[in-house]
mmCIF file of C-alpha atoms in Angstrom:
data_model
loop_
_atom_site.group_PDB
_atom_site.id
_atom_site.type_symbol
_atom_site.label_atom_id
_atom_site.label_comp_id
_atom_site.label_asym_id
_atom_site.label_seq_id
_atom_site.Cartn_x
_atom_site.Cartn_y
_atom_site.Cartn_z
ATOM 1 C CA UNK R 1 0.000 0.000 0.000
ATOM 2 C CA UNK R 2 3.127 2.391 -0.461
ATOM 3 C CA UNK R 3 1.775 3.821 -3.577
ATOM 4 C CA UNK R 4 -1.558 4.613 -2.463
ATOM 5 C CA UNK R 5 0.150 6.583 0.695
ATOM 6 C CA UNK R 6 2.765 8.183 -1.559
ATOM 7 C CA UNK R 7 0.140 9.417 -3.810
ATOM 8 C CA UNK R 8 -1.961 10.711 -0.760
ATOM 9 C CA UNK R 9 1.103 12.671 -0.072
ATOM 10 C CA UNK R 10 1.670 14.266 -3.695
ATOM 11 C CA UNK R 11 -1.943 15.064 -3.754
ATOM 12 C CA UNK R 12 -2.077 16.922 -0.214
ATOM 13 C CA UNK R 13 1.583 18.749 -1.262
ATOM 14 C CA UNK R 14 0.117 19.890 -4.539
ATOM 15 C CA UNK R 15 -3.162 20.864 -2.542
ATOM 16 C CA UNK R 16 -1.181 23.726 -0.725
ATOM 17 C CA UNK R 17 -0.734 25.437 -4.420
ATOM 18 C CA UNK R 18 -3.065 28.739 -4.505
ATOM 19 C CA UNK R 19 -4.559 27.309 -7.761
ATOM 20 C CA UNK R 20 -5.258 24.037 -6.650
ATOM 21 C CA UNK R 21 -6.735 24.910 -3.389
ATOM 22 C CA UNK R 22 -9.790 27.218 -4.650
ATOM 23 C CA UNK R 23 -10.482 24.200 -7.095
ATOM 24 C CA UNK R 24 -10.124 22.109 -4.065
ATOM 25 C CA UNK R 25 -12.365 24.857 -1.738
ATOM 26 C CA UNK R 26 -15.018 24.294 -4.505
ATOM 27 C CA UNK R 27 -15.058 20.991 -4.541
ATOM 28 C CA UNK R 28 -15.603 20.158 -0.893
ATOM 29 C CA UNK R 29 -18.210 23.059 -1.153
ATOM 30 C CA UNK R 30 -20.359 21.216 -3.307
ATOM 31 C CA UNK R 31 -19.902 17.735 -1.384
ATOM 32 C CA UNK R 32 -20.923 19.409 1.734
ATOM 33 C CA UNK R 33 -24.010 20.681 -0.260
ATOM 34 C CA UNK R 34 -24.683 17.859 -1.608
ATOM 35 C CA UNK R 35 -24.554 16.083 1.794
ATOM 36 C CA UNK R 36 -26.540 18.478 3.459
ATOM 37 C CA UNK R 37 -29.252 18.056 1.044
ATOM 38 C CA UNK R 38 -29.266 14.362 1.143
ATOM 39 C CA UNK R 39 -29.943 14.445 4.838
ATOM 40 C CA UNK R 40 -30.230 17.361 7.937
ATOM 41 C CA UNK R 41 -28.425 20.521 7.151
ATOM 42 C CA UNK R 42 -27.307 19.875 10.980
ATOM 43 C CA UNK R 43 -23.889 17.914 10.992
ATOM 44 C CA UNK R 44 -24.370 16.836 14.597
ATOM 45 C CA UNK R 45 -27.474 14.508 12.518
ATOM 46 C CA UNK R 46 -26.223 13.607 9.213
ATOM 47 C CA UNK R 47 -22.912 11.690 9.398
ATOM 48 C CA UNK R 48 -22.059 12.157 5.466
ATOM 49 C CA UNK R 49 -22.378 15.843 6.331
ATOM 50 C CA UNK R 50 -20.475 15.733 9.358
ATOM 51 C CA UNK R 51 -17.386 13.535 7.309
ATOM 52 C CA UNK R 52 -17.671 16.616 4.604
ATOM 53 C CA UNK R 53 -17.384 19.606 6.885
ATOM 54 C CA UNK R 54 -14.442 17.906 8.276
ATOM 55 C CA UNK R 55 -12.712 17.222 5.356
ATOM 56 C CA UNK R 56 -13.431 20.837 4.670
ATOM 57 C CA UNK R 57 -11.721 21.935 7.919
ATOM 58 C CA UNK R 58 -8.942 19.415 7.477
ATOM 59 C CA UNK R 59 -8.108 21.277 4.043
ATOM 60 C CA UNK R 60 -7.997 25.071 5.837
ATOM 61 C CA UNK R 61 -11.481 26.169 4.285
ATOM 62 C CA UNK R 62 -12.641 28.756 6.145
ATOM 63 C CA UNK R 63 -16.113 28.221 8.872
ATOM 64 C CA UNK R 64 -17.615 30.827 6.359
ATOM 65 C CA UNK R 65 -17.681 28.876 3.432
ATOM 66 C CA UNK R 66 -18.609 25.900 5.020
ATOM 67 C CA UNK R 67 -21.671 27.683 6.298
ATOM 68 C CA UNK R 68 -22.411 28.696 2.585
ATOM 69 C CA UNK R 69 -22.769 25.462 0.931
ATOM 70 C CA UNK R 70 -24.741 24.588 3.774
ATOM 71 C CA UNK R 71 -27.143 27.347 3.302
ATOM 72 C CA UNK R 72 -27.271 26.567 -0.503
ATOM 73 C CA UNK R 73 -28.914 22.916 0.227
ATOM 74 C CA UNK R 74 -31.827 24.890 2.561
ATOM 75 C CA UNK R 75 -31.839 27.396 -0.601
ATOM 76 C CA UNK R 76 -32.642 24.411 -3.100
ATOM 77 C CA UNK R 77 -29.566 24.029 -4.410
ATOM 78 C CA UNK R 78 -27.686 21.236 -5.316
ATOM 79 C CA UNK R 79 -30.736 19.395 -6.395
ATOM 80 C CA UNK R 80 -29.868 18.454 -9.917
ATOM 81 C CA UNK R 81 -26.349 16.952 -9.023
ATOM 82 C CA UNK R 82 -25.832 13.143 -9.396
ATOM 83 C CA UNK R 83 -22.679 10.914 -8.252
ATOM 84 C CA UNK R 84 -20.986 8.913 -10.937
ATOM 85 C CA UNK R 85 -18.423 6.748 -10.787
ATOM 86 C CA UNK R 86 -16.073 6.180 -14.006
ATOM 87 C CA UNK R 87 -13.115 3.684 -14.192
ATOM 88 C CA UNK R 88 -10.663 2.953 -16.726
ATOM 89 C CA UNK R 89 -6.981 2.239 -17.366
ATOM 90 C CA UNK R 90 -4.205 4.774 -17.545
ATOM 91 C CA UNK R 91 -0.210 4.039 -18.628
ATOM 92 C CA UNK R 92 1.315 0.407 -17.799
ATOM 93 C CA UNK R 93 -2.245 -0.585 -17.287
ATOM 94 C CA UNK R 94 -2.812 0.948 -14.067
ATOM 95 C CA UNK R 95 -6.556 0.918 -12.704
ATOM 96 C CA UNK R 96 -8.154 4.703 -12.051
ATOM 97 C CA UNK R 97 -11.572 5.271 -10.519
ATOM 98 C CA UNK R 98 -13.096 8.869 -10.971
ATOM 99 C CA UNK R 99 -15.493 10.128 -8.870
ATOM 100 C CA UNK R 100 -17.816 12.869 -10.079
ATOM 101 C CA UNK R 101 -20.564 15.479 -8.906
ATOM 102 C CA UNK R 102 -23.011 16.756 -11.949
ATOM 103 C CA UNK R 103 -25.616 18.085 -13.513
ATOM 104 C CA UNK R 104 -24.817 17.295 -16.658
ATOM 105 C CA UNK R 105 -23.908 13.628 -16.784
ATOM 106 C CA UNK R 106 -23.467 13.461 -20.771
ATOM 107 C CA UNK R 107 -21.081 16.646 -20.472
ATOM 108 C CA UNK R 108 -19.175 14.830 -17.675
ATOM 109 C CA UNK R 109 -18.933 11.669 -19.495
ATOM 110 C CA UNK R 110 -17.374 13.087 -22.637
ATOM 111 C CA UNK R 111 -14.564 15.367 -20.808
ATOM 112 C CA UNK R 112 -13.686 12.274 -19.007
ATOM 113 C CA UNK R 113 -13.428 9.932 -22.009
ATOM 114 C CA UNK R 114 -11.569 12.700 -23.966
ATOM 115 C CA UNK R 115 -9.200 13.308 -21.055
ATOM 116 C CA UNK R 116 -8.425 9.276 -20.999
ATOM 117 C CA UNK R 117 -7.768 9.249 -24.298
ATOM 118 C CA UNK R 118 -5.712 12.193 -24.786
ATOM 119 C CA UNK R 119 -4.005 10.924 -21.899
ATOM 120 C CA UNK R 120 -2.723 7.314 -23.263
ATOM 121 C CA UNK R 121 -5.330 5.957 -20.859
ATOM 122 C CA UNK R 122 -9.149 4.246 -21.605
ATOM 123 C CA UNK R 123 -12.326 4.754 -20.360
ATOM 124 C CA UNK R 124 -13.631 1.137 -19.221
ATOM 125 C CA UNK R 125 -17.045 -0.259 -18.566
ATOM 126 C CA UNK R 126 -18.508 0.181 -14.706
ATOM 127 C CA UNK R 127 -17.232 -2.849 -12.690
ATOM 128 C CA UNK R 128 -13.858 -2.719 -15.451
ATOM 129 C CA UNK R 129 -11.356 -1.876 -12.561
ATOM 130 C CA UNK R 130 -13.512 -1.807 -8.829
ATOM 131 C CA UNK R 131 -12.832 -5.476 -8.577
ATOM 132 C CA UNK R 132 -9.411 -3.823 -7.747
ATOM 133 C CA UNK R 133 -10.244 -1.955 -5.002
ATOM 134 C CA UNK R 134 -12.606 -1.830 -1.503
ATOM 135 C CA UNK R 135 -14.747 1.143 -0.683
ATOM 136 C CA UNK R 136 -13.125 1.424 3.263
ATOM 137 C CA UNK R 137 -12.862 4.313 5.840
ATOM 138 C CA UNK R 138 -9.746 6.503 5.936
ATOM 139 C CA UNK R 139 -8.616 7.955 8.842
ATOM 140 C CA UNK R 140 -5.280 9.739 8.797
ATOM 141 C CA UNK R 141 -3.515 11.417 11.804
ATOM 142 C CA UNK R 142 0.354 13.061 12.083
ATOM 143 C CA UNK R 143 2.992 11.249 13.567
ATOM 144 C CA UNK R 144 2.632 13.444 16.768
ATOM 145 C CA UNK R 145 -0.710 11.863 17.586
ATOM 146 C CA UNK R 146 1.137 9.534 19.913
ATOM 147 C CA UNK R 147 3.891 6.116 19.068
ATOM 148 C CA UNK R 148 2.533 3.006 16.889
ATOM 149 C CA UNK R 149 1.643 1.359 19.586
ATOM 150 C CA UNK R 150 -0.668 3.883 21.420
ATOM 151 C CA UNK R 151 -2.581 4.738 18.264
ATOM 152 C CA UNK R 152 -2.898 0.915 16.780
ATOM 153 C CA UNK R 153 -4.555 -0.092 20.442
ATOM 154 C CA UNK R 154 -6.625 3.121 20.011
ATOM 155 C CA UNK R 155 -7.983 2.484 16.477
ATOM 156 C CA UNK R 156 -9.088 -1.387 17.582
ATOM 157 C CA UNK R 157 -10.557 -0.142 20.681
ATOM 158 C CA UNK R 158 -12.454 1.888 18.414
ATOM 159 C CA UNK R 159 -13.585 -0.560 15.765
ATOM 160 C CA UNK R 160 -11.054 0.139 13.045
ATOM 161 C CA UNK R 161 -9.919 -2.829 11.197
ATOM 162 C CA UNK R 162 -6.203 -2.253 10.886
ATOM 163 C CA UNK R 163 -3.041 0.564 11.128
ATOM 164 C CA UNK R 164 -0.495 1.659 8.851
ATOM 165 C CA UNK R 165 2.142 3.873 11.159
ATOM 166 C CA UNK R 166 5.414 5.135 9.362
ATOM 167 C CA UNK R 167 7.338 8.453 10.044
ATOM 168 C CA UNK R 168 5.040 10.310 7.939
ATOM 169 C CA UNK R 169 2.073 9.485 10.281
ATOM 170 C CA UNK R 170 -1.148 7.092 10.697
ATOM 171 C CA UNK R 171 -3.731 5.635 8.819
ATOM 172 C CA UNK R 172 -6.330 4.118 10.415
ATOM 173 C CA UNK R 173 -8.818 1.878 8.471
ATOM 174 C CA UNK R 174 -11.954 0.749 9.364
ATOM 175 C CA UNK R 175 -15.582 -0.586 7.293
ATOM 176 C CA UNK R 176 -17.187 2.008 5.145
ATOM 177 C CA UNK R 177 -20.249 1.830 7.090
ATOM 178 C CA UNK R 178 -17.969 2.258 10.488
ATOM 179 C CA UNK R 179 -16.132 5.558 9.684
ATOM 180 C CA UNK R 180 -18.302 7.564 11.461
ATOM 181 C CA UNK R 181 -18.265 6.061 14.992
ATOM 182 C CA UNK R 182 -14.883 4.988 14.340
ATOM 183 C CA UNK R 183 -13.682 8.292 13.455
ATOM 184 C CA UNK R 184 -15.707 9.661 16.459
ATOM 185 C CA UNK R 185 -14.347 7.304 18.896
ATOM 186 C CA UNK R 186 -10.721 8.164 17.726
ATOM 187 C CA UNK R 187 -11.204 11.775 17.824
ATOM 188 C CA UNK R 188 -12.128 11.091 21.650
ATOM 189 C CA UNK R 189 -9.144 9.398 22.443
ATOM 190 C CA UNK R 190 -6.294 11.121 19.938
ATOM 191 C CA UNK R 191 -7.898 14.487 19.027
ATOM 192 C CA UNK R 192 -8.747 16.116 15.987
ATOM 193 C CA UNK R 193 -7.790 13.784 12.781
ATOM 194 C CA UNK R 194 -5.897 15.268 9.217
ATOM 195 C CA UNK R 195 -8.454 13.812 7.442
ATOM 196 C CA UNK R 196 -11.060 11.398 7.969
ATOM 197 C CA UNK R 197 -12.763 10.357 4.677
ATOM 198 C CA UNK R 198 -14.457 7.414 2.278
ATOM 199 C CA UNK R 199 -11.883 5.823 -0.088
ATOM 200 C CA UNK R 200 -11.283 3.087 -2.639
ATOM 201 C CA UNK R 201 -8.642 1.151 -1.098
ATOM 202 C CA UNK R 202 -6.601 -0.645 -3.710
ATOM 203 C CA UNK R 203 -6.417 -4.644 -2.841
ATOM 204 C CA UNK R 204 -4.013 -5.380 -5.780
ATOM 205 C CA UNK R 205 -1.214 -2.643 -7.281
ATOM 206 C CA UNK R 206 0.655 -2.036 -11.000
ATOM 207 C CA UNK R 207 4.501 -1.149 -10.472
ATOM 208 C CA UNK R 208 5.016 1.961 -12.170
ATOM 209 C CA UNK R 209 8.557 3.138 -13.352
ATOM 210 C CA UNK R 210 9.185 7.076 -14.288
ATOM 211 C CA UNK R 211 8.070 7.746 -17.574
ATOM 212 C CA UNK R 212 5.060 5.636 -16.621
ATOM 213 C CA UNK R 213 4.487 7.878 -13.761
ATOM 214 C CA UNK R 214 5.161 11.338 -15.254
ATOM 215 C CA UNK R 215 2.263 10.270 -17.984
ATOM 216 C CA UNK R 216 -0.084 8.825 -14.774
ATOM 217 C CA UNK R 217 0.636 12.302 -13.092
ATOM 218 C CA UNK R 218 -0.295 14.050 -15.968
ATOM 219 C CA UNK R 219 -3.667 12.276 -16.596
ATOM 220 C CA UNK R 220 -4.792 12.363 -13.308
ATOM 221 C CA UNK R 221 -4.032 16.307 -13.091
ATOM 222 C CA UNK R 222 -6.099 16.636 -16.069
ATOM 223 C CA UNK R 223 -8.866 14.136 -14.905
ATOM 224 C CA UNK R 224 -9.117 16.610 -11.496
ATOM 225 C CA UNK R 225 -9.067 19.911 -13.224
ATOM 226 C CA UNK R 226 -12.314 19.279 -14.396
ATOM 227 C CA UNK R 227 -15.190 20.909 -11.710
ATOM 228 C CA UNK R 228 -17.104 17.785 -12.207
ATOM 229 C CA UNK R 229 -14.503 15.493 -10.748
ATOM 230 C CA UNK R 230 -14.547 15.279 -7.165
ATOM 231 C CA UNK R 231 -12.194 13.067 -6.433
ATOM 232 C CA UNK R 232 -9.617 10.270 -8.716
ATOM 233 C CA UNK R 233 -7.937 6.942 -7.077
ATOM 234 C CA UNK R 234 -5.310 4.542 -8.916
ATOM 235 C CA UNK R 235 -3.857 1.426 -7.561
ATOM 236 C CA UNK R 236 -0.340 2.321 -8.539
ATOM 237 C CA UNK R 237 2.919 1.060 -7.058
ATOM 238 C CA UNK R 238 6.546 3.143 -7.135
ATOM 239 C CA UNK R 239 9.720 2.806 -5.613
ATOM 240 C CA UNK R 240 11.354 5.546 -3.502
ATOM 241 C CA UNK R 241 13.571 5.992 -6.653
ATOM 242 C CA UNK R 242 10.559 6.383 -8.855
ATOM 243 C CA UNK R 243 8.882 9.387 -6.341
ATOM 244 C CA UNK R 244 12.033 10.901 -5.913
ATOM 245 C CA UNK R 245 12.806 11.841 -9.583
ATOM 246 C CA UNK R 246 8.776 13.185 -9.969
#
């Protein structure tokens, strides 16, 4: 699971760009209104709310905004937006799932097709690549959160299913359905998590060497500056080597 952590860590490092992070502000805007409108408008009583706003915080946007796309579900908005889920194949054969917010579905399927393809990568079927992954919860806190040991008896005692601790940090993962207690129970014995989110978990990886990378780098850049994409997974593997020449 080194490449799905790595890539966790390129994403959040390219998140700090000025660019990147109103793209980013807007997309975690429109999750939390699209969460909101789903269920209460309260977080406190709709746990896919409650996941978003702290995602939201987790990424620096500001209370104000949050508020906003809260206000915009009570305001009607949001109601024409459906969740998609693409998959397909970029460079060396690696798998990529796209996640995606719209209102258009037929726009949003042709920008992502045309981005695959300009890409080197294909646009599969549903069900071409998920077989690759599991839909688990993702809890990530820093290094400073306490030693291995102290946060692996933590997570169990809270219902997560396992721990990955290295000098970077923790992450903590648990059942889908589970990341909201889990990630409550945590936050009452650690503190405030870096992120605490929904993810596809790859359960099988594709080694990737650096021109392979540079071209998966590039597609998945151009797969996330699109507003419709919310959020884009791959399963693949690098050496330190590899991520230190990117």
């Amino acid at each position: 699971m080194a490449g799905h952590s790595k890539w966790a860590n390129i994403q959040h490092r390219k998140g700090r760009q000025d660019a990147a992070r109103s793209k980013l502000f807007s997309k975690l805007s429109k999750e939390i209104t699209v969460a909101a409108k789903m269920g209460d408008p309260d977080p406190d009583k709709n746990p896919r709310l409650r996941l978003a706003v702290k995602e939201a915080k987790s990424n620096s946007v500001p209370k104000d905004v949050i508020d906003r796309a809260i206000k915009k579900s009570v305001a009607g908005e949001g109601d024409d937006y459906e969740e998609i889920r693409y998959e397909g194949y970029g460079p060396n054969g690696v798998a990529v799932i796209v996640e995606a917010m719209t209102d258009n579905r037929n726009r949003t399927a042709s920008v992502v097709r045309s981005t695959f393809s300009k890409n080197g990568g294909n646009l599969g079927e549903t069900g071409s690549v998920g077989f690759m992954f599991e839909r688990k919860g993702e809890v990530v806190y820093p290094s400073d959160a306490g030693d291995a040991d102290t946060v692996f008896e933590a997570a169990i005692e809270a219902g997560a299913e396992d721990v990955e601790s290295s000098e970077d940090g923790h992450i903590i993962w648990c059942a889908d359905t589970d990341l909201n207690e889990v990630s409550n129970a945590l936050e009452a014995a650690l503190g405030e998590s870096e992120s605490t989110k929904l993810v596809w978990k790859p359960t099988t990886t594709t080694e990737l060497g650096l021109e392979d990378m540079q071209r998966l780098m590039k597609l998945v850049d151009a797969l996330e500056d699109d507003d419709d994409v919310q959020r884009v997974t791959t399963n693949f593997e690098a050496t330190d080597e590899v991520m230190a020449q990117l």
